[in-house]
Coordinates of C-alpha atoms and ligand atoms in Angstrom, one line a residue:
M706 CA 13.1 9.7 -22.1
P707 CA 12.4 6.1 -21.1
R708 CA 8.9 4.9 -21.5
I709 CA 7.6 3.1 -18.5
L710 CA 4.8 0.5 -18.4
M711 CA 3.6 -0.4 -14.9
V712 CA 1.4 -3.4 -14.0
T713 CA -0.7 -3.4 -10.8
A714 CA -3.7 -5.1 -9.2
E715 CA -5.0 -1.7 -7.8
A716 CA -4.7 2.0 -8.3
A717 CA -6.6 4.9 -6.6
P718 CA -9.1 6.2 -7.3
F719 CA -10.3 3.3 -9.4
A720 CA -9.8 0.3 -7.1
K721 CA -8.2 0.4 -3.7
T722 CA -7.7 -1.9 -0.8
G723 CA -4.6 -0.2 0.7
G724 CA -1.5 1.9 0.2
L725 CA -0.5 0.2 -3.0
A726 CA -3.4 1.9 -4.7
D727 CA -2.4 5.3 -3.3
V728 CA 1.1 4.8 -4.8
L729 CA -0.2 3.7 -8.2
G730 CA -2.6 6.7 -8.2
A731 CA 0.2 9.2 -7.5
L732 CA 3.5 7.9 -8.7
P733 CA 2.6 7.7 -12.5
P734 CA 1.4 11.3 -12.6
A735 CA 4.5 12.4 -10.6
L736 CA 6.7 10.7 -13.2
A737 CA 4.7 12.3 -16.0
R738 CA 5.3 15.7 -14.5
L739 CA 9.0 15.0 -14.7
G740 CA 8.6 14.4 -18.4
E741 CA 8.4 10.6 -18.5
E742 CA 5.9 8.7 -20.6
V743 CA 4.0 6.4 -18.2
G744 CA 1.3 3.8 -18.7
V745 CA -0.4 1.6 -16.1
V746 CA -2.2 -1.7 -16.7
M747 CA -4.7 -3.0 -14.2
P748 CA -7.9 -5.2 -14.2
R749 CA -11.3 -3.6 -14.9
Y750 CA -13.0 -5.2 -11.9
D751 CA -16.7 -5.0 -11.7
V752 CA -16.2 -3.2 -8.4
A753 CA -13.8 -0.7 -9.9
S754 CA -15.1 2.9 -10.2
I755 CA -13.9 4.1 -13.5
P756 CA -15.1 7.4 -14.9
E757 CA -15.6 7.9 -18.7
S758 CA -13.1 5.6 -20.2
Q759 CA -12.3 5.2 -23.9
R760 CA -12.3 1.8 -25.4
V761 CA -9.1 1.6 -27.3
W762 CA -9.0 -2.1 -28.1
H763 CA -12.2 -4.1 -28.5
A764 CA -11.1 -7.7 -28.6
M765 CA -7.6 -8.5 -27.5
P766 CA -7.0 -12.3 -27.6
L767 CA -5.5 -13.6 -24.4
V768 CA -4.0 -17.0 -24.3
V769 CA -3.2 -18.1 -20.8
G770 CA -1.8 -21.7 -21.0
P771 CA -4.7 -23.9 -22.0
N772 CA -7.3 -21.1 -21.5
R773 CA -8.4 -18.5 -24.0
Y774 CA -10.1 -15.3 -23.2
T775 CA -11.0 -12.1 -25.1
A776 CA -10.4 -8.9 -23.3
A777 CA -11.2 -5.3 -24.1
I778 CA -8.9 -2.5 -23.1
D779 CA -10.2 0.8 -21.8
Q780 CA -8.2 4.0 -21.3
V781 CA -8.3 6.9 -18.9
T782 CA -5.7 9.6 -18.7
V783 CA -4.9 11.1 -15.2
G784 CA -2.3 13.8 -14.8
G785 CA -0.5 12.9 -18.0
A786 CA -0.3 9.2 -17.2
R787 CA -2.3 6.6 -19.1
Y788 CA -4.3 3.9 -17.3
W789 CA -5.4 0.9 -19.2
F790 CA -8.0 -1.4 -17.8
V791 CA -8.3 -5.0 -18.9
D792 CA -11.9 -5.8 -19.2
C793 CA -12.4 -9.5 -19.0
P794 CA -15.5 -10.4 -17.0
P795 CA -14.8 -14.1 -16.5
L796 CA -11.6 -13.2 -14.7
Y797 CA -12.3 -9.9 -13.0
N798 CA -16.0 -9.7 -12.2
R799 CA -16.0 -11.3 -8.8
G800 CA -17.6 -8.6 -6.6
Q801 CA -14.3 -7.8 -4.9
V802 CA -10.7 -7.0 -5.8
Y803 CA -9.0 -9.9 -4.1
G804 CA -10.6 -13.1 -2.9
N805 CA -9.9 -16.7 -2.2
F806 CA -10.4 -17.8 -5.8
A807 CA -9.1 -21.0 -7.1
D808 CA -7.9 -19.3 -10.3
N809 CA -6.0 -16.4 -8.9
H810 CA -2.9 -17.5 -10.7
V811 CA -4.8 -17.4 -14.0
R812 CA -6.3 -14.0 -13.2
F813 CA -3.0 -12.4 -12.6
A814 CA -1.0 -14.3 -15.2
A815 CA -3.6 -13.0 -17.7
L816 CA -3.1 -9.4 -16.4
N817 CA 0.6 -9.6 -17.3
L818 CA 0.0 -11.1 -20.7
A819 CA -2.5 -8.3 -21.4
A820 CA 0.2 -5.8 -20.4
I821 CA 2.6 -7.5 -22.9
G822 CA -0.2 -7.2 -25.6
I823 CA -0.5 -3.5 -24.9
A824 CA 3.3 -3.2 -24.9
R825 CA 3.5 -4.9 -28.3
H826 CA 0.7 -3.0 -30.1
M827 CA 0.1 0.3 -28.3
F828 CA 2.9 1.5 -26.1
R829 CA 6.4 0.0 -26.5
P830 CA 8.1 0.6 -23.1
D831 CA 11.8 0.7 -22.3
V832 CA 11.1 -0.4 -18.7
F833 CA 8.4 -2.8 -17.5
H834 CA 7.7 -2.0 -13.9
G835 CA 5.6 -4.6 -11.9
H836 CA 4.2 -4.0 -8.5
D837 CA 3.9 -6.9 -5.9
W838 CA 3.2 -10.5 -6.7
P839 CA 0.3 -9.9 -9.1
A840 CA 2.9 -8.6 -11.6
G841 CA 5.5 -11.3 -10.7
L842 CA 5.3 -13.3 -13.9
L843 CA 5.8 -10.3 -16.2
P844 CA 9.6 -10.6 -16.4
V845 CA 9.4 -14.3 -16.8
Y846 CA 7.1 -14.1 -19.8
L847 CA 9.4 -11.4 -21.3
R848 CA 12.7 -13.2 -20.6
E849 CA 11.6 -16.8 -21.2
N850 CA 8.6 -17.1 -23.4
L851 CA 9.6 -14.1 -25.6
R852 CA 13.3 -14.6 -25.4
N853 CA 13.7 -14.8 -29.2
D854 CA 11.2 -12.0 -29.9
P855 CA 13.1 -8.9 -31.0
T856 CA 10.2 -6.6 -30.0
F857 CA 11.3 -6.4 -26.4
F858 CA 15.1 -6.7 -26.9
G859 CA 16.7 -4.3 -24.5
A860 CA 13.6 -3.7 -22.4
K861 CA 14.4 -3.8 -18.6
C862 CA 12.3 -5.1 -15.8
V863 CA 11.8 -3.6 -12.3
T864 CA 9.8 -5.2 -9.5
T865 CA 8.6 -3.2 -6.5
I866 CA 7.9 -5.1 -3.3
H867 CA 5.2 -3.3 -1.4
N868 CA 4.7 -6.1 1.0
L869 CA 6.8 -9.3 1.2
G870 CA 4.1 -10.9 3.3
Y871 CA 1.9 -11.5 0.3
Q872 CA 3.8 -13.7 -2.1
G873 CA 1.3 -15.2 -4.5
N874 CA 2.3 -18.8 -3.8
F875 CA 0.3 -21.5 -5.6
P876 CA 0.3 -25.3 -5.8
A877 CA 3.0 -26.5 -8.2
S878 CA 0.4 -27.9 -10.6
C879 CA -0.7 -24.4 -11.4
I880 CA 2.3 -23.8 -13.6
S881 CA 0.6 -25.6 -16.5
D882 CA -2.2 -23.0 -16.4
T883 CA 0.3 -20.1 -16.9
G884 CA 1.9 -21.1 -20.1
L885 CA 5.3 -21.2 -18.6
N886 CA 7.7 -24.0 -19.1
R887 CA 7.8 -26.6 -16.4
A888 CA 11.5 -26.7 -16.6
L889 CA 11.6 -23.3 -14.9
F890 CA 10.2 -24.9 -11.8
H891 CA 13.3 -25.3 -9.7
S892 CA 14.9 -23.8 -6.7
E893 CA 16.7 -21.0 -8.6
G894 CA 13.5 -20.3 -10.6
L895 CA 9.8 -20.4 -9.9
E896 CA 9.9 -22.9 -7.1
F897 CA 9.5 -21.8 -3.4
W898 CA 9.1 -24.5 -0.8
G899 CA 7.5 -26.8 -3.3
R900 CA 5.1 -24.1 -4.6
L901 CA 4.9 -21.8 -7.6
S902 CA 5.8 -18.3 -6.3
F903 CA 4.8 -15.2 -8.3
M904 CA 6.8 -12.9 -5.9
K905 CA 9.9 -15.0 -6.2
A906 CA 9.5 -15.0 -10.0
G907 CA 9.5 -11.2 -10.0
I908 CA 12.6 -11.1 -7.7
V909 CA 14.6 -13.7 -9.7
W910 CA 13.9 -12.4 -13.2
S911 CA 14.0 -8.6 -12.7
D912 CA 16.9 -6.3 -13.4
A913 CA 16.2 -4.3 -10.3
I914 CA 14.1 -4.8 -7.2
T915 CA 12.8 -1.9 -5.2
T916 CA 10.9 -1.7 -2.0
V917 CA 9.1 1.2 -0.5
S918 CA 11.5 2.5 2.2
P919 CA 15.2 2.3 2.9
T920 CA 14.7 0.5 6.2
Y921 CA 12.4 -2.1 4.8
A922 CA 15.0 -2.7 2.0
R923 CA 17.4 -3.7 4.7
E924 CA 14.9 -5.6 6.8
I925 CA 13.7 -7.9 4.1
Q926 CA 17.2 -9.2 3.8
T927 CA 17.1 -10.5 7.4
Q928 CA 15.5 -13.6 8.6
E929 CA 13.2 -11.7 10.9
Y930 CA 11.4 -9.8 8.1
G931 CA 12.4 -11.9 5.1
F932 CA 9.4 -14.3 4.9
S933 CA 11.9 -17.0 3.9
M934 CA 13.0 -14.9 0.9
D935 CA 15.7 -13.1 2.8
G936 CA 18.4 -15.5 1.4
L937 CA 17.3 -14.8 -2.2
L938 CA 17.2 -11.1 -1.5
R939 CA 20.6 -11.1 0.1
A940 CA 22.0 -12.9 -2.9
R941 CA 20.6 -10.1 -5.1
S942 CA 21.4 -7.4 -2.7
S943 CA 23.2 -5.1 -5.2
R944 CA 19.9 -4.9 -7.1
V945 CA 17.7 -4.1 -4.2
H946 CA 16.9 -0.4 -3.7
G947 CA 14.7 1.3 -1.0
I948 CA 12.7 4.3 -2.4
L949 CA 10.4 5.9 0.1
N950 CA 6.8 6.4 -1.0
G951 CA 5.4 9.9 -1.3
A952 CA 2.1 11.3 -0.2
D953 CA -0.4 12.7 -2.6
Y954 CA -1.0 16.1 -0.8
G955 CA -3.6 16.9 -3.5
E956 CA -5.8 14.3 -1.8
W957 CA -4.5 14.5 1.7
N958 CA -4.3 18.2 2.7
P959 CA -6.0 19.6 5.8
E960 CA -6.4 23.0 4.1
T961 CA -8.5 21.7 1.2
D962 CA -9.7 18.2 2.1
A963 CA -12.7 17.4 0.0
F964 CA -14.2 15.0 2.6
A965 CA -13.9 17.2 5.7
A966 CA -16.2 20.1 6.6
H967 CA -13.5 21.9 8.6
H968 CA -10.2 23.0 7.2
F969 CA -7.0 24.1 9.0
S970 CA -3.3 24.8 8.6
S971 CA -0.4 24.9 11.0
K972 CA -1.0 28.7 11.2
N973 CA -4.7 28.4 12.0
L974 CA -5.6 25.4 14.0
A975 CA -9.2 26.4 14.9
G976 CA -10.5 24.1 12.2
K977 CA -8.8 21.1 13.8
R978 CA -10.7 21.6 17.0
A979 CA -13.9 21.8 14.9
A980 CA -12.9 18.7 13.0
K981 CA -12.5 16.8 16.3
K982 CA -15.9 17.9 17.6
A983 CA -17.5 16.9 14.3
L984 CA -15.7 13.5 14.3
L985 CA -16.8 12.7 17.9
A986 CA -20.4 13.4 16.9
E987 CA -20.1 11.4 13.7
V988 CA -18.8 8.3 15.4
G989 CA -21.0 8.7 18.4
L990 CA -18.4 9.4 21.1
P991 CA -19.1 11.8 24.0
A992 CA -18.5 15.5 23.0
N993 CA -15.5 15.9 25.3
P994 CA -12.7 17.9 23.8
D995 CA -10.6 17.6 26.9
R996 CA -9.5 14.0 26.4
P997 CA -7.2 12.9 23.7
L998 CA -8.7 11.1 20.8
L999 CA -6.6 8.2 19.5
A1000 CA -7.2 6.8 16.0
V1001 CA -6.6 3.6 14.0
I1002 CA -7.3 3.3 10.3
S1003 CA -6.0 0.0 9.1
R1004 CA -6.5 -3.2 7.3
F1005 CA -7.2 -5.7 10.1
A1006 CA -4.2 -8.0 9.4
E1007 CA -1.6 -9.7 11.5
Q1008 CA 1.0 -7.2 10.0
K1009 CA -0.6 -4.2 11.7
G1010 CA 0.0 -5.3 15.3
L1011 CA -3.6 -4.7 16.4
D1012 CA -3.1 -7.5 19.0
L1013 CA -1.0 -5.0 21.0
I1014 CA -4.0 -2.6 21.2
A1015 CA -6.2 -5.5 22.2
A1016 CA -3.8 -6.3 25.0
I1017 CA -3.9 -2.8 26.6
V1018 CA -7.6 -2.2 26.5
K1019 CA -7.9 -2.2 30.3
D1020 CA -5.1 0.3 30.6
L1021 CA -6.6 2.6 27.9
L1022 CA -9.9 2.6 29.8
E1023 CA -8.0 4.0 32.8
E1024 CA -6.3 6.7 30.8
D1025 CA -9.3 8.9 30.1
T1026 CA -9.0 8.9 26.4
A1027 CA -11.2 8.0 23.5
V1028 CA -10.4 5.7 20.6
V1029 CA -11.8 5.6 17.1
I1030 CA -11.1 2.6 14.9
L1031 CA -11.8 2.2 11.2
G1032 CA -10.9 -0.9 9.3
E1033 CA -11.8 -4.3 7.9
G1034 CA -10.2 -7.6 7.4
D1035 CA -9.6 -10.6 9.7
A1036 CA -12.9 -11.7 11.2
Q1037 CA -11.3 -12.2 14.6
F1038 CA -10.3 -8.5 14.8
E1039 CA -13.6 -7.3 13.4
E1040 CA -15.4 -9.2 16.1
M1041 CA -13.1 -8.1 18.8
F1042 CA -13.3 -4.4 18.0
R1043 CA -17.1 -4.5 17.6
E1044 CA -17.3 -6.1 21.0
L1045 CA -15.2 -3.3 22.5
A1046 CA -17.4 -0.7 21.1
R1047 CA -20.5 -2.5 22.5
D1048 CA -18.9 -2.9 25.9
F1049 CA -17.3 0.6 26.3
P1050 CA -19.3 2.9 24.0
E1051 CA -18.0 6.0 25.9
T1052 CA -14.4 5.1 25.0
F1053 CA -14.4 3.1 21.8
A1054 CA -16.0 3.9 18.5
V1055 CA -15.5 1.3 15.8
R1056 CA -16.5 1.3 12.1
V1057 CA -16.0 -2.0 10.4
G1058 CA -15.8 -1.5 6.6
Y1059 CA -14.0 0.6 4.0
D1060 CA -14.9 4.3 4.1
N1061 CA -12.5 6.8 2.4
G1062 CA -14.4 9.9 3.5
L1063 CA -14.3 8.8 7.1
A1064 CA -10.6 8.0 6.9
H1065 CA -10.0 11.6 5.9
R1066 CA -12.2 12.9 8.7
I1067 CA -10.4 10.8 11.2
E1068 CA -7.0 12.0 10.0
A1069 CA -8.4 15.5 10.4
G1070 CA -10.1 15.2 13.8
A1071 CA -8.0 12.9 15.9
D1072 CA -5.1 13.9 18.2
L1073 CA -3.0 10.8 18.0
F1074 CA -2.6 8.1 15.3
L1075 CA -1.6 4.5 16.3
M1076 CA 0.5 2.3 14.0
P1077 CA 2.0 -0.5 16.2
S1078 CA 2.9 -2.6 13.1
R1079 CA 4.8 -5.8 13.4
Y1080 CA 6.3 -4.8 10.1
E1081 CA 5.5 -1.9 7.7
P1082 CA 7.1 -1.6 4.3
C1083 CA 6.3 2.1 4.1
G1084 CA 3.0 3.0 5.6
L1085 CA 1.1 6.0 4.2
S1086 CA -1.4 6.7 7.0
Q1087 CA 1.3 8.0 9.4
I1088 CA 2.6 10.4 6.6
Y1089 CA -1.0 11.7 6.2
S1090 CA -1.3 12.0 10.0
L1091 CA 1.8 14.2 10.2
R1092 CA 0.3 16.6 7.7
Y1093 CA -3.0 16.7 9.6
G1094 CA -1.3 17.4 12.9
T1095 CA -2.4 14.0 14.2
V1096 CA 0.7 12.9 16.0
P1097 CA 1.7 9.3 15.1
I1098 CA 2.7 6.7 17.7
V1099 CA 4.5 4.0 15.7
R1100 CA 6.6 1.0 16.1
A1101 CA 10.1 1.8 14.7
T1102 CA 10.1 -0.5 11.7
G1103 CA 10.2 -0.1 7.9
G1104 CA 8.8 3.2 6.6
L1105 CA 7.6 4.1 10.1
E1106 CA 11.2 4.3 11.2
D1107 CA 12.0 6.4 8.1
T1108 CA 9.2 8.9 8.3
V1109 CA 8.6 9.6 12.0
D1110 CA 11.2 10.8 14.4
E1111 CA 11.2 11.6 18.1
T1112 CA 10.4 15.3 17.4
T1113 CA 7.3 14.6 15.3
G1114 CA 5.9 11.5 16.9
F1115 CA 6.5 8.7 19.4
K1116 CA 8.3 5.6 18.5
F1117 CA 8.8 2.3 20.3
H1118 CA 11.0 -0.6 19.3
E1119 CA 9.9 -3.8 21.0
H1120 CA 6.8 -5.3 19.6
T1121 CA 5.1 -5.6 23.1
P1122 CA 1.9 -4.2 24.6
A1123 CA 4.1 -2.6 27.4
A1124 CA 6.2 -0.7 24.9
L1125 CA 3.1 0.6 23.0
L1126 CA 1.4 1.6 26.3
H1127 CA 4.5 3.4 27.5
S1128 CA 4.5 5.5 24.3
I1129 CA 0.8 6.2 24.6
R1130 CA 1.2 7.3 28.2
K1131 CA 4.1 9.6 27.2
A1132 CA 2.1 11.1 24.4
I1133 CA -1.0 11.7 26.6
T1134 CA 1.1 13.4 29.3
E1135 CA 2.6 15.7 26.7
W1136 CA -0.8 16.3 25.0
K1137 CA -1.9 18.0 28.3
D1138 CA 0.9 20.5 27.9
R1139 CA -0.6 22.5 25.0
K1140 CA 2.5 24.5 24.2
T1141 CA 4.9 21.6 23.8
W1142 CA 2.1 19.7 22.0
L1143 CA 1.5 22.4 19.4
Q1144 CA 5.2 22.6 18.7
R1145 CA 5.3 18.9 18.0
M1146 CA 2.2 19.1 15.8
R1147 CA 3.6 21.9 13.8
R1148 CA 6.9 20.1 13.2
G1149 CA 5.1 17.2 11.8
M1150 CA 2.8 19.4 9.6
A1151 CA 5.9 21.0 8.1
K1152 CA 7.4 17.7 7.0
D1153 CA 7.3 17.2 3.2
F1154 CA 6.9 13.7 1.8
S1155 CA 5.5 14.7 -1.5
W1156 CA 6.1 12.5 -4.5
A1157 CA 8.4 14.9 -6.4
A1158 CA 11.5 13.7 -4.6
S1159 CA 10.7 10.0 -4.7
A1160 CA 9.7 10.1 -8.4
V1161 CA 13.2 11.5 -9.2
E1162 CA 14.6 8.4 -7.4
Y1163 CA 12.6 6.1 -9.7
Q1164 CA 13.7 8.1 -12.7
K1165 CA 17.3 7.7 -11.7
L1166 CA 16.9 4.0 -11.3
Y1167 CA 15.2 3.6 -14.8
R1168 CA 18.0 5.6 -16.4
S1169 CA 20.7 3.6 -14.6
L1170 CA 19.2 0.4 -16.2
Ligands
ADP705 P1 -1.4 -0.7 3.8 O1 -1.1 -0.5 2.4 O2 -0.5 -1.8 4.4 O3 -2.8 -1.1 4.1 P2 -0.8 2.1 4.2 O4 -0.6 2.9 5.4 O5 0.3 2.1 3.2 O6 -1.0 0.6 4.6 O7 -2.1 2.5 3.4 C1 -3.3 2.4 3.9 C2 -4.3 3.2 3.0 O8 -5.5 2.6 3.0 C3 -4.4 4.7 3.5 O9 -4.8 5.5 2.4 C4 -5.7 4.5 4.5 O10 -6.4 5.7 4.6 C5 -6.5 3.5 3.7 N1 -7.4 2.7 4.5 C6 -7.0 1.6 5.2 N2 -8.1 1.0 5.7 C7 -9.2 1.8 5.3 C8 -10.6 1.7 5.6 N3 -11.1 0.8 6.3 N4 -11.4 2.7 5.0 C9 -10.8 3.6 4.3 N5 -9.5 3.7 4.0 C10 -8.7 2.8 4.5
GLC706 C1 1.8 -2.1 1.3 C2 2.4 -1.9 2.7 C3 2.5 -0.5 3.1 C4 2.9 0.4 2.0 C5 2.0 0.2 0.8 C6 2.3 1.1 -0.4 O1 0.4 -2.3 1.4 O2 1.8 -2.7 3.7 O3 3.4 -0.3 4.2 O4 2.8 1.8 2.4 O5 2.1 -1.1 0.4 O6 3.7 0.9 -0.8

């Protein structure tokens, strides 16, 4: 059995800003159920919520280029997978997970060096598996700085791209803070348009590169979706694999949801009507069950295509529907949605912020879920929506293309307000025909995107290395 050591910036339920955390909360236990030995290394942020951990290493020396830190390592075991938290207050106590900090390159370089320390002294892996740019330097340290160290001879490196839009690119001068050799700063190495790129490092130095859906694996090799790394990915095409994310149906299950007062299944949907009623009351929308309730739960980022929703506000107002929006991020979107709720309180309810419980109750209570993403590596919200009978309207891209079909949801191809509006109108028309609608809901609820199948794909990949 190969031993796997993962490195990540977030994992649910400890610290979460998006789907990456959901994956790192569920994939390691799913692999453990298959018999793999899995460890995960992540920062112990001051904002992380970590229950009863055990301190397994009191003072790990961390040398990051010219900087020296001392970290403690805390352990929690979840579903047979071990999570190690790197406790280093000067690096990770910033009141938030990510932020515009001048030393981000040091914060995440240190995380990878701590993982290597854990690998050397506590858990010797066969595969190092890094997630997104925060883990990008991991294979470089292993292959370059430790190239003559027999400890890790034979160990393989995997990088998973959860989102190519976030690359961890820093000024070239930052390389001296990482402890990496300046000679590696060239176009076939760490250099990306004159900057030091953590994502590129992970792609160049890994034995295998995965991303989180088959369609996104193809898309990132095109100019349209490649964020200027498409050439590099095409050149390494034989090492690029698309493995669809799973859903953690322990967390996201309408029959048992811990955050919802009303439960339901495809056989008994009375609870869904109750959930809608409760949700309308909770967010302050009129208690009218006879108009469809559309939902958005999203990071407010360019990626998510929220500008399309903004562009069709007038049309939505004419449709006799209500819309509930939960999210946070770009100030421009936060302001715009707040204003909508102020101007049209009968139609729009908006919650700016991060609220996991409300996210669950929206999945349970809404009729339709909107994901008009410009690009979407996988997307988990639409997978949860399917299970909750909340029919997704998605743009046909990345994982949205791979998880929603014309029988379970509504898809549009062109990234235009008109295309989104057309799908919404089609959905609303069908919603009024209860019988057809219930059939569509039930087909979605019956879909199974549990982790078991995807975890087997990762297992196969590890073995093939
Ligand atoms: P991404 O990772 O790009 O943000 P995903 O669809 O993969 O998109 O995952 C989003 C996850 O984050 C889902 O679990 C969703 O419920 C959650 N989420 C997003 N925004 C919020 C929010 N404001 N409050 C609570 N949960 C949120
Ligand atoms: C990223 C992507 C999202 C994906 C998640 C987990 O945040 O934006 O599409 O589901 O990672 O892989």
